[in-house]
GROMACS .gro file of C-alpha atoms in nm:
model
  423
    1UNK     CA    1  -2.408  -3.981  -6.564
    2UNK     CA    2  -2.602  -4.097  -6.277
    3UNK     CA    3  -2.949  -4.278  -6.290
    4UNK     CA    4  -3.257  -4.186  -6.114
    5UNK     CA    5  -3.353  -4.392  -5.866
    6UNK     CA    6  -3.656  -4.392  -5.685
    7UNK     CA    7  -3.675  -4.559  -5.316
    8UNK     CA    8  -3.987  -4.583  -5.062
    9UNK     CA    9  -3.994  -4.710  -4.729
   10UNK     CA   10  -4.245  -4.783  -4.501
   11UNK     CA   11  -4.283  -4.915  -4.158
   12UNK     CA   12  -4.599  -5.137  -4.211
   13UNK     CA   13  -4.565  -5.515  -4.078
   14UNK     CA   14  -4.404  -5.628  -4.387
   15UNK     CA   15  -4.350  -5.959  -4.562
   16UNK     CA   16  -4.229  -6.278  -4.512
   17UNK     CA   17  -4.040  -6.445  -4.823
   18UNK     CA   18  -4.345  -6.647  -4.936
   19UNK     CA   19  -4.551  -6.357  -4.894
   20UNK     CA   20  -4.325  -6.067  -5.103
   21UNK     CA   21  -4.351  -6.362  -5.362
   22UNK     CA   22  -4.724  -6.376  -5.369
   23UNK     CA   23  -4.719  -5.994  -5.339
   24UNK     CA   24  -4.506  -5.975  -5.623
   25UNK     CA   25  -4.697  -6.198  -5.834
   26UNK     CA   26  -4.953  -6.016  -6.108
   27UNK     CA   27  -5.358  -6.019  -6.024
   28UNK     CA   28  -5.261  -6.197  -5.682
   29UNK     CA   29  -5.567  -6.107  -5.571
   30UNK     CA   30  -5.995  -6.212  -5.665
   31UNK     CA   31  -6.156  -5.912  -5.783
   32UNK     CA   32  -6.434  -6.055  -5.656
   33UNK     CA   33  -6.322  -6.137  -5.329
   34UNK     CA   34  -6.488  -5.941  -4.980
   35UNK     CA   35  -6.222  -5.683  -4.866
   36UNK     CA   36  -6.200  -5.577  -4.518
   37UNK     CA   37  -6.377  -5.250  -4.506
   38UNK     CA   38  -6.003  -5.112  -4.487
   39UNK     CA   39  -5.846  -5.234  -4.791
   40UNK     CA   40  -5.759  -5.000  -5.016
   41UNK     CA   41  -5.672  -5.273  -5.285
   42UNK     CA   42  -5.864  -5.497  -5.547
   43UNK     CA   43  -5.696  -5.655  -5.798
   44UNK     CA   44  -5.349  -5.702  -5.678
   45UNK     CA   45  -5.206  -5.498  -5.972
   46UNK     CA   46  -5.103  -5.192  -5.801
   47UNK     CA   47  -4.763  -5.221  -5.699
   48UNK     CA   48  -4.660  -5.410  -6.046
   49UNK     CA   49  -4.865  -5.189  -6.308
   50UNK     CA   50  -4.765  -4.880  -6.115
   51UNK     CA   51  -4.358  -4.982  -6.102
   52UNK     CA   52  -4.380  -5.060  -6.517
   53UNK     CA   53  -4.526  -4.807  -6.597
   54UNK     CA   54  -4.234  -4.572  -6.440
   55UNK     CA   55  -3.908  -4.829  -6.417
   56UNK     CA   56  -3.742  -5.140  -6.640
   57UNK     CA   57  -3.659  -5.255  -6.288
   58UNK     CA   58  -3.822  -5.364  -5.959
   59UNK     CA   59  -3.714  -5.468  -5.622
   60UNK     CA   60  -3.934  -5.479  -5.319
   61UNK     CA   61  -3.735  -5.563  -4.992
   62UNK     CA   62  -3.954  -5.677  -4.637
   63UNK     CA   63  -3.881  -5.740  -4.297
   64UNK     CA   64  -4.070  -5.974  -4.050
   65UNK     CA   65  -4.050  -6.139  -3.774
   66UNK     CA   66  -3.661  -6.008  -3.804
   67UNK     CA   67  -3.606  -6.186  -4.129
   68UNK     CA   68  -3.503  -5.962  -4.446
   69UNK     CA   69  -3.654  -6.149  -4.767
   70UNK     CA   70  -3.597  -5.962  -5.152
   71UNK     CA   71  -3.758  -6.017  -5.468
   72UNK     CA   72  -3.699  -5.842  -5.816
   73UNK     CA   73  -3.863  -5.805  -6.153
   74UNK     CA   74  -3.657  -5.692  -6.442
   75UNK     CA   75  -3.810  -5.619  -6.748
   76UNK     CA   76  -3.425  -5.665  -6.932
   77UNK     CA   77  -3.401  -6.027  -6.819
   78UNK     CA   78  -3.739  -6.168  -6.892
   79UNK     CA   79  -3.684  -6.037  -7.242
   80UNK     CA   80  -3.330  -6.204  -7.206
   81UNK     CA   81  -3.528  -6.529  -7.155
   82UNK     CA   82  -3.879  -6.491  -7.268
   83UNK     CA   83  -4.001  -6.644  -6.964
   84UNK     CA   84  -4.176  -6.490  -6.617
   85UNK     CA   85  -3.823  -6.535  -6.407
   86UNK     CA   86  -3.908  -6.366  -6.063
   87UNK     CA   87  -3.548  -6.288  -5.913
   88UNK     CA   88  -3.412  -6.351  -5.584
   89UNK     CA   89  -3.132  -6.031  -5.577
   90UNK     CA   90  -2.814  -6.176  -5.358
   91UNK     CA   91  -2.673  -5.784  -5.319
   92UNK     CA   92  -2.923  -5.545  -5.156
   93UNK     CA   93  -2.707  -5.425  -4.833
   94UNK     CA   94  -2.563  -5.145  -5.058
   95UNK     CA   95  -2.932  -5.055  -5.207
   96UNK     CA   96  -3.082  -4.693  -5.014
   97UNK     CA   97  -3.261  -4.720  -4.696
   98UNK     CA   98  -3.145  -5.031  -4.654
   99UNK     CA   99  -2.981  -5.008  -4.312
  100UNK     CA  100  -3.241  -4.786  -4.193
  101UNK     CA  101  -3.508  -5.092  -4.253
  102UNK     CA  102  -3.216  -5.348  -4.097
  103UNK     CA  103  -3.278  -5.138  -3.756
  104UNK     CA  104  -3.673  -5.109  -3.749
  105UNK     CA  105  -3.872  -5.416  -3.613
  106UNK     CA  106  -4.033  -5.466  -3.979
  107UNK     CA  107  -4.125  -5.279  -4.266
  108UNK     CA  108  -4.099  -5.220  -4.644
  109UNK     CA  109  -3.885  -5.104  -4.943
  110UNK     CA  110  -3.957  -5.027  -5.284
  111UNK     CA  111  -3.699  -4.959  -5.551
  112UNK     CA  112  -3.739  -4.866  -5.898
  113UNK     CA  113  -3.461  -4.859  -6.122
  114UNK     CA  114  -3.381  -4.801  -6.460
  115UNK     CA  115  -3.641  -4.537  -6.466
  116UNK     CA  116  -3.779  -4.474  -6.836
  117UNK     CA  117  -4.051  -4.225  -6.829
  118UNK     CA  118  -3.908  -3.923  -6.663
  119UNK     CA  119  -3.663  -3.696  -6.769
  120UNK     CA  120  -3.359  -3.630  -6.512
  121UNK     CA  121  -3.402  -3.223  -6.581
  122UNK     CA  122  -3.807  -3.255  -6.499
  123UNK     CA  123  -3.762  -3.476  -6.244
  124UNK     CA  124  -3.781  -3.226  -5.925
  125UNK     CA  125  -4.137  -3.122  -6.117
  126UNK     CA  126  -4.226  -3.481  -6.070
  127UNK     CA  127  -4.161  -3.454  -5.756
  128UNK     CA  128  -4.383  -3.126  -5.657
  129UNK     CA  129  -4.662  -3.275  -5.842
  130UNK     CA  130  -4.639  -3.646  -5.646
  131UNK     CA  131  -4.609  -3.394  -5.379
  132UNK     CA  132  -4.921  -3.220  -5.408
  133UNK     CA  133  -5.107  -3.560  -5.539
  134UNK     CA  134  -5.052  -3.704  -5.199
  135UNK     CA  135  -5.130  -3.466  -4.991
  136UNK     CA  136  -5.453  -3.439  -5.187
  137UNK     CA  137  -5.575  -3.809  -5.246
  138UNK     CA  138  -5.470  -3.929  -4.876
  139UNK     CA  139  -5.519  -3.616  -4.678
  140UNK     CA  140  -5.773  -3.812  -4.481
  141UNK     CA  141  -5.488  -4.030  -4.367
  142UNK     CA  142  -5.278  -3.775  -4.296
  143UNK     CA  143  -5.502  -3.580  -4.068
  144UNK     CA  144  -5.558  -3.889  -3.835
  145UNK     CA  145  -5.924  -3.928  -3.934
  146UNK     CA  146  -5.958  -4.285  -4.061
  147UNK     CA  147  -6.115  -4.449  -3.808
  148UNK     CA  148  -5.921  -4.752  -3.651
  149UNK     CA  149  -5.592  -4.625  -3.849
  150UNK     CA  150  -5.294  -4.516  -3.700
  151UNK     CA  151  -5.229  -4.156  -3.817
  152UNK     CA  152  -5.048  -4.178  -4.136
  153UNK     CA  153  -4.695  -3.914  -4.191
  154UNK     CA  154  -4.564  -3.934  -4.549
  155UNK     CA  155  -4.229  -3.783  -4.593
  156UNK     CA  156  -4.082  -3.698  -4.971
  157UNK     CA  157  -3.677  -3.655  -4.950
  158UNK     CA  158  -3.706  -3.510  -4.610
  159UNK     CA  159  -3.999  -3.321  -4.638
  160UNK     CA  160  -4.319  -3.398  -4.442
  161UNK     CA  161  -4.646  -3.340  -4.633
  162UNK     CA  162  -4.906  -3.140  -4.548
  163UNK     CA  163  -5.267  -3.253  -4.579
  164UNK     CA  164  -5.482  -3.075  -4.817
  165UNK     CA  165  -5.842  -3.121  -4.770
  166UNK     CA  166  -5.981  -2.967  -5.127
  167UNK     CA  167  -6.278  -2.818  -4.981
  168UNK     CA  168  -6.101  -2.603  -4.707
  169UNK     CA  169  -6.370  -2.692  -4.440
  170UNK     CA  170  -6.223  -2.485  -4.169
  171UNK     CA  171  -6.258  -2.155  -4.340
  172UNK     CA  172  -6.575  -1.959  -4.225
  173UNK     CA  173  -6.690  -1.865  -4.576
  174UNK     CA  174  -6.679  -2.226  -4.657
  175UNK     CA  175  -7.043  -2.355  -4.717
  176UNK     CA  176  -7.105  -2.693  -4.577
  177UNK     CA  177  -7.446  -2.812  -4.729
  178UNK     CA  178  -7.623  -3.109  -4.534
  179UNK     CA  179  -7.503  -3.430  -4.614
  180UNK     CA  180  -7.719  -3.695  -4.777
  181UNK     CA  181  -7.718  -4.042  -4.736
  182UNK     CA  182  -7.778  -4.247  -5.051
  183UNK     CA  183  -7.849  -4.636  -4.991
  184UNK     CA  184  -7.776  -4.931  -5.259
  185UNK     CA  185  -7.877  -5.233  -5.162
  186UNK     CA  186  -7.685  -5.315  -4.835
  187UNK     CA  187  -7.427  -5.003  -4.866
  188UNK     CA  188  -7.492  -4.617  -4.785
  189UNK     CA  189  -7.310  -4.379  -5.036
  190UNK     CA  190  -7.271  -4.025  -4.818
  191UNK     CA  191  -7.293  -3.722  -5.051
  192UNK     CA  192  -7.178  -3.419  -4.874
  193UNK     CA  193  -7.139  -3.080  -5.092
  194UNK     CA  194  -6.930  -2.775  -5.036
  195UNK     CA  195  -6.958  -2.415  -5.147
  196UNK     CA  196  -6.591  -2.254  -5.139
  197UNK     CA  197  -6.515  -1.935  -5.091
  198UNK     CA  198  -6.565  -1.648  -5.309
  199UNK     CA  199  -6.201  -1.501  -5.423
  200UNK     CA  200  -6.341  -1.215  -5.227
  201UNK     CA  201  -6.347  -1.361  -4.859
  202UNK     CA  202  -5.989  -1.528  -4.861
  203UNK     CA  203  -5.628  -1.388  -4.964
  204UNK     CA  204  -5.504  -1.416  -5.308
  205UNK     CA  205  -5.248  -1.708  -5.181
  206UNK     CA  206  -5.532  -1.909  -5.007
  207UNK     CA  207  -5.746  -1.827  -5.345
  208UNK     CA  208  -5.498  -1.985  -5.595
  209UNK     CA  209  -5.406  -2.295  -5.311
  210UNK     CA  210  -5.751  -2.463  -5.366
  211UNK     CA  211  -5.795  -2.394  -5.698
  212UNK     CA  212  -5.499  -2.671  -5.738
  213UNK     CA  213  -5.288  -2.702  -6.077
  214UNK     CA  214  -5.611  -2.786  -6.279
  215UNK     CA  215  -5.755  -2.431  -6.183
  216UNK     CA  216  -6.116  -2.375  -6.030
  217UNK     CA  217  -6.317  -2.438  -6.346
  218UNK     CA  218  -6.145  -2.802  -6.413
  219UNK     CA  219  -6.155  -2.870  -6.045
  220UNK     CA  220  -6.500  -2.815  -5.942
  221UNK     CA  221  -6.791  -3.143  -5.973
  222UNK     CA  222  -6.772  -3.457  -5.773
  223UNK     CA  223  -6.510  -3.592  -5.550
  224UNK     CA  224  -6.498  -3.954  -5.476
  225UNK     CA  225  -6.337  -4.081  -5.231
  226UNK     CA  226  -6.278  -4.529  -5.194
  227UNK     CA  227  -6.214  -4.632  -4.790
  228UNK     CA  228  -6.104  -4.227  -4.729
  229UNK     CA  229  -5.883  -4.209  -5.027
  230UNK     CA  230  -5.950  -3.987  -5.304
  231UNK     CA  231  -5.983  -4.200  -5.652
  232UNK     CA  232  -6.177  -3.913  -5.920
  233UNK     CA  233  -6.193  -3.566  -5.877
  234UNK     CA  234  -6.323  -3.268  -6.080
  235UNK     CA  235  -6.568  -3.448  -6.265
  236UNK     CA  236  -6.926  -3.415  -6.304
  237UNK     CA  237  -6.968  -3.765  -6.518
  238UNK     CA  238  -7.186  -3.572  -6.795
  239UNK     CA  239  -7.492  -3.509  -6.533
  240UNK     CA  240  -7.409  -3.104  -6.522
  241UNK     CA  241  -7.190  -2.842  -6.780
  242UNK     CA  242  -6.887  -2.734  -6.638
  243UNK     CA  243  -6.947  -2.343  -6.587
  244UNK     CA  244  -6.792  -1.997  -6.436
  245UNK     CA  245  -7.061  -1.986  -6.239
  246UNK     CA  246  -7.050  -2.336  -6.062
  247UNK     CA  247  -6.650  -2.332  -6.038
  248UNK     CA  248  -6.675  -2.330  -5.643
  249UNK     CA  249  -6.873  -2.615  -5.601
  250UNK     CA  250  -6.745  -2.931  -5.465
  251UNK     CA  251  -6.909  -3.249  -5.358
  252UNK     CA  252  -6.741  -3.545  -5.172
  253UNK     CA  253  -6.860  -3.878  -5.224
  254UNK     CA  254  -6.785  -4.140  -5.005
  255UNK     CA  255  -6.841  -4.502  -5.115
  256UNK     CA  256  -6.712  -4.813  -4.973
  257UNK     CA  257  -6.475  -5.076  -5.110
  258UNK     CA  258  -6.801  -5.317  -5.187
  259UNK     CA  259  -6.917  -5.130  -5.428
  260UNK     CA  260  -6.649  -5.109  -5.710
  261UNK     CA  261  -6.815  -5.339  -5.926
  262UNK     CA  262  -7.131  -5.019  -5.942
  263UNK     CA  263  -6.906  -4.729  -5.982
  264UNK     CA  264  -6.696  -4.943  -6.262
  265UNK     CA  265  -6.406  -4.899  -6.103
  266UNK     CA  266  -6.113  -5.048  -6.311
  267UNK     CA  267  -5.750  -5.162  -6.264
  268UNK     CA  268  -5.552  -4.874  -6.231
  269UNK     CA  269  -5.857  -4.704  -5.995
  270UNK     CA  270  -5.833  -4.429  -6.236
  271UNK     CA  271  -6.167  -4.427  -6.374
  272UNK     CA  272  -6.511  -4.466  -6.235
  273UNK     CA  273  -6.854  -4.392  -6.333
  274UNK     CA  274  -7.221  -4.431  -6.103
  275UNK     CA  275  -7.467  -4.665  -6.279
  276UNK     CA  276  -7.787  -4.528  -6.330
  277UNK     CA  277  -7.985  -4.568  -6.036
  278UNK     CA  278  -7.728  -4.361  -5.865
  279UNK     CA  279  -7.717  -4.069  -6.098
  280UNK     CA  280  -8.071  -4.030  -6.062
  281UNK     CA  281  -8.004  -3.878  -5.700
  282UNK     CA  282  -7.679  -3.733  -5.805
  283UNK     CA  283  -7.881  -3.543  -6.071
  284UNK     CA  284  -8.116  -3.408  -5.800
  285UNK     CA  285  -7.818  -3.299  -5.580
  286UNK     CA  286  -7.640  -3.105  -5.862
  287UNK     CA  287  -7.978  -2.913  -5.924
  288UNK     CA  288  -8.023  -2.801  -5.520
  289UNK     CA  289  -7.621  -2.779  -5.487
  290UNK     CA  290  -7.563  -2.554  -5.822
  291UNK     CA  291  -7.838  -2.322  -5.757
  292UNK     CA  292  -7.662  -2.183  -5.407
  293UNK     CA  293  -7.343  -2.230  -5.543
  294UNK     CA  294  -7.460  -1.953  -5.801
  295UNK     CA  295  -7.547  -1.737  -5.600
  296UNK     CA  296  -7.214  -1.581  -5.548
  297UNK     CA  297  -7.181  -1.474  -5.898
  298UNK     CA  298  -7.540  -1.455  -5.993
  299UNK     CA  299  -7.585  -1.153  -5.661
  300UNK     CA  300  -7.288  -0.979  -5.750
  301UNK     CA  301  -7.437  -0.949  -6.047
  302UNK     CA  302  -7.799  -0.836  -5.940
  303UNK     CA  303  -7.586  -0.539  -5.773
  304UNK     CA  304  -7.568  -0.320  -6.139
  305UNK     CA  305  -7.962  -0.288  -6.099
  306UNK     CA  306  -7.975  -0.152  -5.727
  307UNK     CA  307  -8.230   0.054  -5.676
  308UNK     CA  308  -8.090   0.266  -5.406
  309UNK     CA  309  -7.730   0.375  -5.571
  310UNK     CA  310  -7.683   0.514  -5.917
  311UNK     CA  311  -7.466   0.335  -6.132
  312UNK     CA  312  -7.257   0.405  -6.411
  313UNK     CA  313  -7.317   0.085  -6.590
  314UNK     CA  314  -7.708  -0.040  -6.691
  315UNK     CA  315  -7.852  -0.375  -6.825
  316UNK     CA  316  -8.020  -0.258  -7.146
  317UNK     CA  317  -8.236  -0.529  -7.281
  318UNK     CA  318  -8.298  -0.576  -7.645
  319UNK     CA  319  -8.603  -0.812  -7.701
  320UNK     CA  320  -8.470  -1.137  -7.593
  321UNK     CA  321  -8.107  -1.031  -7.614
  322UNK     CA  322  -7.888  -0.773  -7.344
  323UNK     CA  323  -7.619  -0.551  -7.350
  324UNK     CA  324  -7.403  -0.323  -7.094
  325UNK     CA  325  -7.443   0.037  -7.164
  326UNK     CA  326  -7.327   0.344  -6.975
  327UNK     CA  327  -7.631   0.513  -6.759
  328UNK     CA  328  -7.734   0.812  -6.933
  329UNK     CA  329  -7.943   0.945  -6.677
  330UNK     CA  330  -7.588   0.960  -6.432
  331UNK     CA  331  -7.590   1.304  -6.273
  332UNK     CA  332  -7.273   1.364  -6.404
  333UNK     CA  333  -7.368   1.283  -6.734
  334UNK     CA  334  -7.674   1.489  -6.738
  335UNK     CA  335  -7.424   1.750  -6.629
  336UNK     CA  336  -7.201   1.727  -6.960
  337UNK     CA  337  -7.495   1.703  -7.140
  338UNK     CA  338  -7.643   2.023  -7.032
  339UNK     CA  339  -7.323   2.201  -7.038
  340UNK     CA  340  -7.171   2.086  -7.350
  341UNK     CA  341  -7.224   2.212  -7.740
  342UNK     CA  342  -7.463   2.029  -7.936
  343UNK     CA  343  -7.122   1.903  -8.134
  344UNK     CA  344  -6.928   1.836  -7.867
  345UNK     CA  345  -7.195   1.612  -7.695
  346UNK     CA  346  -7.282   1.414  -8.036
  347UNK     CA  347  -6.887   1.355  -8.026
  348UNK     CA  348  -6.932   1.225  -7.686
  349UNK     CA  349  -7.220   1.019  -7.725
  350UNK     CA  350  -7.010   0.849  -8.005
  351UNK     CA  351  -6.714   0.757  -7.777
  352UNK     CA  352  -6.952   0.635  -7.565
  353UNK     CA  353  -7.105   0.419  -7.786
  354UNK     CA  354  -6.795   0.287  -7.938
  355UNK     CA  355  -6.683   0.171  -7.507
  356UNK     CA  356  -6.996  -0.002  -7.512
  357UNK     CA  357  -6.984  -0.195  -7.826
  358UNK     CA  358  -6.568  -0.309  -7.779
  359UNK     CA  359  -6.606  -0.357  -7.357
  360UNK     CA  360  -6.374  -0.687  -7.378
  361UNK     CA  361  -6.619  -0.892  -7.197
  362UNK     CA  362  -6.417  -1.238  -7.321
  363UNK     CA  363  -6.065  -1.089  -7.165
  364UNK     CA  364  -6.261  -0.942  -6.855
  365UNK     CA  365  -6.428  -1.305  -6.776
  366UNK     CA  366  -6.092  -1.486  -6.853
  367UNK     CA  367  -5.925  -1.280  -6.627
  368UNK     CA  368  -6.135  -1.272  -6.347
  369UNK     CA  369  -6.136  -1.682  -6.375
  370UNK     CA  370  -5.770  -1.644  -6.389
  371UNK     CA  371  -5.653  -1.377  -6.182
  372UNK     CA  372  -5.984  -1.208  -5.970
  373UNK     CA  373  -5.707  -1.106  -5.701
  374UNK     CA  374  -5.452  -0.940  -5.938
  375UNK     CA  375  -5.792  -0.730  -6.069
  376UNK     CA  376  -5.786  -0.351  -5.898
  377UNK     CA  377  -6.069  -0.149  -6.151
  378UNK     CA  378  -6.119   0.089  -5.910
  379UNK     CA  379  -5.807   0.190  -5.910
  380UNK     CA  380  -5.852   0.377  -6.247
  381UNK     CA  381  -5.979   0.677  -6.010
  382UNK     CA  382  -5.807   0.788  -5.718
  383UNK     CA  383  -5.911   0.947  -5.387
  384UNK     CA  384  -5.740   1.226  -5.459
  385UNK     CA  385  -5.903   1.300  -5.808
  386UNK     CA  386  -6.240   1.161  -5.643
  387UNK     CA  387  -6.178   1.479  -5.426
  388UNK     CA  388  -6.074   1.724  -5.703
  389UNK     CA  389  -6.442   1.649  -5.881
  390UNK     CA  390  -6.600   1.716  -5.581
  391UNK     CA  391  -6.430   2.048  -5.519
  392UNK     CA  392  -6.515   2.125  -5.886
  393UNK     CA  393  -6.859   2.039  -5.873
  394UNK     CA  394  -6.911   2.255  -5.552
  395UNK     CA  395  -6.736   2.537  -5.745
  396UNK     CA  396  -7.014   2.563  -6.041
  397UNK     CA  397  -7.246   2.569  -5.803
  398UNK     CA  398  -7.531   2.302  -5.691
  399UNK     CA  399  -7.918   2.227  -5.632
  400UNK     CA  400  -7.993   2.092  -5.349
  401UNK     CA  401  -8.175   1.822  -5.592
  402UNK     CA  402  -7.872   1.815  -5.762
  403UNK     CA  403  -7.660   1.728  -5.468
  404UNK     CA  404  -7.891   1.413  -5.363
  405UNK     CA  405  -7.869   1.288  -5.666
  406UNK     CA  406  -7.491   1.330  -5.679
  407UNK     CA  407  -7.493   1.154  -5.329
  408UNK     CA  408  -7.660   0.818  -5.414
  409UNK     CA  409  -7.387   0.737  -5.722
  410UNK     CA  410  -7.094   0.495  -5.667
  411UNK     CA  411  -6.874   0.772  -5.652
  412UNK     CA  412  -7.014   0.951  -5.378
  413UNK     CA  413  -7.237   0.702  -5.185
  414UNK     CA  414  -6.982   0.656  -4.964
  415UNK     CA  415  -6.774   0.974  -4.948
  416UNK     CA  416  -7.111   1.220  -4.874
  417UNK     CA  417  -6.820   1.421  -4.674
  418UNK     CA  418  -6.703   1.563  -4.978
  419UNK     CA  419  -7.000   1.758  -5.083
  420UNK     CA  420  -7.195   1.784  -4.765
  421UNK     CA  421  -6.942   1.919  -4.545
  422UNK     CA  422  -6.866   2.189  -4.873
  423UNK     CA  423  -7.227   2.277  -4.839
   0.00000   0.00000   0.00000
């Protein structure tokens, strides 16, 4: 059966022969060497740790200065002869892209082979997820707005990516808070939160794009972004909970590529971590950032104790404890009351009692983590049967006390047609 094979190609300035073997060669680089402000590397690891870790085989092909110069690690033949042989391949005109890079004035190719950590049925999963990754962790690149970079087009078996800038900026519920500028020693750190939208203001598909495969709750914290590119994200490093109520707050940190040695940044640029001095004003920050990105949920939730509109639910505190309980001073339920048998209302009161006590708060707040848009409560009662109570009610006959109390509940707040035009 055939092998996957993975190929990419770039059209940077590429190598000369001694410098793909330098390239090639493991921790090429100083850690502790001064990087241009634009280099996204450190340890000269990347390209070796990242191809093992995937492939059994390795072949980087570069073009410069219209020479064509190939080396190759294999994994099979150093065990073949327990030593670090770095291959010269002799065949590469039939390899993928090849021809392509044989026509452009320089450039790069990458092939892994003898892939062992992918399965050929999940592979097109791979794929969407490298996919989204990219678009993601470079979409600085990719909208043109490194400065003193050329704009940067990634394409994955023919299709271009599109950026995706996690804390949809452009979108007019967005909140942008003021950026802060942090400095250690000789570097600034710029700390710039975001408030996303409420599930409310955008459409279901925009909702679910930015909450990204790790979901909203996973994906909200700090965002921290080496020379543009995005290294952690969704993490708040221990200084703040993870909570419901916090799950649209994002905050971008931008650090430069001197500071690596500070934010602990290892090998595989996987992991990073502030020292202490810096989560001292990262602490502060969460506090300010937190308390507006509340407010949201924390309003919508002030809304069950408006003073102007009758509700059907109440807040009923119990010492130091709450609960949700149905209003038993609602007009309509006044109405049952007074209408009712003594039996009939105790039976009542019961049911009532026993929708209170088993309200599935857990699967309500899952869901409306998981799927706000998909929720339609209101549905339960249609305009038509909205209209049939009204009819009904005008039937038995009411106050005019009676009817301005009806008029301030939920049901009627905004439909005062229905009883005032009857009237």
């Amino acid at each position: 059966s055939p092998q996957l094979v993975f190929f990419l190609l770039d059209n940077g300035i590429g190598m000369s022969e001694s410098e793909l073997t330098e390239a090639m060669r493991l921790a090429t680089k100083n850690p502790n060497d001064k990087r241009a402000t634009a280099d996204l590397g450190r340890f000269g690891m990347g390209l070796k740790t990242a191809s093992f870790s995937q492939c059994r085989k390795l072949t980087v092909i570069s073009k410069k200065n219209n020479a064509i110069s190939a080396k190759q690690w294999d994994l099979d033949y150093l065990v073949e002869k327990n030593e670090w042989w770095l291959i010269t391949p002799k065949e590469i005109s039939h390899l993928h892209y090849y021809d392509k890079l044989n026509s452009m004035d320089s450039g790069t190719i990458i092939c892994w082979e003898n892939i062992d950590r992918v399965e050929k049925n999940g592979f097109s999963n791979v794929i969407d997820k490298l996919k989204k990754h990219l678009s993601m962790v470079f979409h600085l690149f990719l909208e043109g707005k490194v400065p003193n970079r050329k704009n940067l087009s990634i394409t994955i078996n023919g299709s271009a990516l599109t950026p995706f800038n996690p804390f949809n900026p452009t979108h007019s519920a967005t909140q942008e808070i003021a950026p802060e500028k942090i400095q250690y020693y000789n570097s600034a750190i710029i700390v710039q939160p975001y408030i996303l939208p409420h599930h409310s203001k955008v459409s279901r598909q925009e909702y679910d794009l930015y909450a990204t495969e790790e979901g909203y709750l996973k994906s909200q914290g700090f965002y921290l972004y080496r020379a543009n590119r995005i290294l952690i994200y969704g993490t708040w490093w221990g200084l703040h909970k993870p909570t419901d109520a916090h799950k649209l707050v994002r905050i971008k940190i931008d650090i430069p590529n001197d500071l690596d040695i500070e934010w602990g940044i290892d090998v595989k640029k996987s992991s990073a971590r502030p020292n202490e001095q810096i989560k001292n004003d990262l602490k502060r920050i969460i506090a300010k950032v937190t308390e507006i990105g509340s407010r949201p949920y924390t309003g919508r939730g002030r809304k069950i104790e408006e003073k102007n509109v009758t509700k059907f639910w109440e807040i009923i505190p119990m010492n130091e404890e709450m609960r949700f309980g149905i209003n038993k001073n609602h007009p309509l339920f006044l109405r049952l009351k007074n209408n009712l048998s003594v039996n009939d209302f105790e039976m009542l009161t019961y049911f009532i009692k026993s929708i209170e006590a088993y309200l599935p708060l857990e699967v309500i707040q899952s869901q409306l983590i998981q799927n706000p848009h998909l929720i339609k409560q209101q549905q339960a009662l249609t305009e038509e049967e909205i209209a049939t109570l009204s009819k009904k009610l005008i039937v038995a006959g009411q106050s005019q006390e009676q009817i301005e109390e009806l008029l301030k509940t939920e049901l009627f707040a905004t439909r005062k047609h229905l009883i005032k035009n009857e009237q």
